[in-house]
Amino acid sequence: SSAWKIIPEFQSPSITSTVKFYTEELGFEIGGIHQSPTDPEPTFCSLANGPKSAANIYFRLCKADEFRASTAWVALGTEELDTCYRKLVDEGKVVIIEKMEDKEWGYRQFTVRDGDGNRVVFFKFLEGGNPGTE
């Protein structure tokens, strides 16, 4: 009953590439990056979007042969979902693996894949609206 946020953690074979994709293509902001003074590649980053970093994903560096793709779901406002989808389609830089569609479970959603194979599902509720929207 005291939970107020969940933060998924993905693996990444290249934190630098991950940061570039999520900030430049999906509009996330850097919450933090950890880099060892002896390692040329950062070992961890936090990427966030929304008020108080409502959508926040941690990425931890892994070896390429240890990588396992993951999925996170990000709820957007009613108008923002459609705007985000149109922008990504128009720009054509992001791999959209599931086009925008109303689902029988009550979500309008689409799915993108980052350069490592991680999936991010952007969605809104079809009935009752999303929190903070009218």
Coordinates of C-alpha atoms in Angstrom, one line a residue:
S1 CA 0.0 0.0 0.0
S2 CA 3.0 2.4 0.2
A3 CA 4.3 1.8 -3.3
W4 CA 4.3 5.0 -5.4
K5 CA 6.5 4.0 -8.4
I6 CA 8.1 1.1 -10.1
I7 CA 11.4 1.3 -12.1
P8 CA 12.2 -1.5 -14.5
E9 CA 15.9 -2.3 -15.1
F10 CA 17.0 -3.3 -18.6
Q11 CA 20.3 -4.7 -19.7
S12 CA 22.4 -2.8 -22.3
P13 CA 25.5 -3.8 -24.2
S14 CA 26.2 -0.1 -24.7
I15 CA 25.0 2.6 -22.3
T16 CA 26.2 5.3 -24.7
S17 CA 24.0 4.0 -27.5
T18 CA 21.1 3.5 -25.2
V19 CA 21.2 7.1 -23.9
K20 CA 21.4 8.4 -27.5
F21 CA 18.3 6.4 -28.6
Y22 CA 16.1 7.2 -25.6
T23 CA 17.0 10.9 -25.4
E24 CA 17.2 11.7 -29.1
E25 CA 14.4 9.5 -30.5
L26 CA 12.0 9.0 -27.6
G27 CA 12.5 12.3 -25.7
F28 CA 13.6 10.9 -22.4
E29 CA 15.9 12.9 -20.1
I30 CA 19.0 11.7 -18.4
G31 CA 18.4 11.1 -14.7
G32 CA 22.0 10.0 -14.1
I33 CA 24.9 8.2 -15.6
H34 CA 27.6 6.2 -13.7
Q35 CA 31.0 5.8 -15.3
S36 CA 34.0 4.3 -13.7
P37 CA 37.2 6.3 -14.1
T38 CA 38.9 3.2 -15.5
D39 CA 36.1 2.1 -17.9
P40 CA 35.5 3.9 -21.2
E41 CA 31.9 2.8 -21.3
P42 CA 29.4 4.0 -18.7
T43 CA 28.1 1.1 -16.6
F44 CA 24.6 2.5 -15.6
C45 CA 22.1 5.1 -16.6
S46 CA 18.7 6.3 -15.5
L47 CA 16.5 7.7 -18.2
A48 CA 13.2 9.4 -17.4
N49 CA 10.2 11.2 -18.8
G50 CA 7.2 12.9 -17.4
P51 CA 6.5 14.8 -14.2
K52 CA 8.7 13.7 -11.3
S53 CA 10.3 11.1 -13.7
A54 CA 7.0 9.2 -13.8
A55 CA 8.4 7.0 -16.6
N56 CA 11.8 5.9 -15.5
I57 CA 14.0 3.1 -16.8
Y58 CA 17.3 2.0 -15.4
F59 CA 19.9 0.5 -17.8
R60 CA 22.8 -1.6 -16.6
L61 CA 25.8 -2.5 -18.8
C62 CA 26.1 -6.2 -19.6
K63 CA 28.3 -8.3 -21.9
A64 CA 26.8 -8.9 -25.3
D65 CA 26.5 -12.6 -24.7
E66 CA 24.7 -12.0 -21.4
F67 CA 22.1 -9.6 -22.9
R68 CA 18.4 -10.4 -22.5
A69 CA 15.8 -8.1 -23.9
S70 CA 13.1 -6.7 -21.7
T71 CA 9.8 -4.8 -22.0
A72 CA 8.4 -1.7 -20.2
W73 CA 5.0 -0.1 -20.4
V74 CA 4.6 3.6 -20.4
A75 CA 1.2 5.3 -19.9
L76 CA 0.7 8.6 -21.7
G77 CA -2.0 11.2 -21.7
T78 CA -4.9 10.7 -24.1
E79 CA -3.7 13.3 -26.6
E80 CA 0.0 12.7 -26.0
L81 CA -0.2 9.0 -27.1
D82 CA -1.5 9.9 -30.6
T83 CA 0.9 12.8 -31.0
C84 CA 3.9 10.7 -30.0
Y85 CA 2.9 7.9 -32.4
R86 CA 2.4 10.3 -35.3
K87 CA 5.8 12.0 -34.6
L88 CA 7.6 8.6 -34.5
V89 CA 5.9 7.4 -37.7
D90 CA 6.6 10.7 -39.5
E91 CA 10.2 10.8 -38.5
G92 CA 10.7 7.1 -39.4
K93 CA 13.8 6.7 -37.2
V94 CA 12.3 4.4 -34.6
V95 CA 11.4 0.7 -35.2
I96 CA 7.6 0.4 -34.5
I97 CA 7.0 -3.3 -34.0
E98 CA 3.3 -3.0 -33.2
K99 CA 1.2 -0.2 -34.8
M100 CA -1.3 1.9 -32.8
E101 CA -4.3 -0.2 -32.1
D102 CA -7.2 -0.4 -29.7
K103 CA -6.9 -3.7 -27.8
E104 CA -9.7 -5.8 -26.4
W105 CA -8.2 -5.4 -22.9
G106 CA -9.0 -1.7 -22.9
Y107 CA -5.8 -0.1 -24.0
R108 CA -4.9 1.9 -27.1
Q109 CA -1.2 1.1 -27.6
F110 CA 1.8 0.8 -29.8
T111 CA 5.2 -0.8 -29.3
V112 CA 8.7 0.4 -30.3
R113 CA 12.0 -1.5 -30.1
D114 CA 15.3 0.0 -29.2
G115 CA 18.6 -0.9 -30.9
D116 CA 19.2 -3.7 -28.5
G117 CA 15.8 -5.3 -28.8
N118 CA 14.2 -4.0 -25.7
R119 CA 10.5 -3.1 -26.2
V120 CA 8.7 -0.1 -24.9
V121 CA 4.9 -0.2 -25.1
F122 CA 3.2 3.2 -25.0
F123 CA -0.5 3.1 -24.0
K124 CA -3.6 4.9 -22.7
F125 CA -6.8 3.6 -21.2
L126 CA -9.7 3.5 -23.6
E127 CA -12.3 4.0 -20.9
G128 CA -12.2 6.3 -17.9
G129 CA -9.2 8.3 -19.2
N130 CA -5.7 8.3 -17.8
P131 CA -4.9 9.8 -14.4
G132 CA -4.4 13.6 -14.6
T133 CA -6.4 13.9 -17.9
E134 CA -10.0 14.9 -18.5

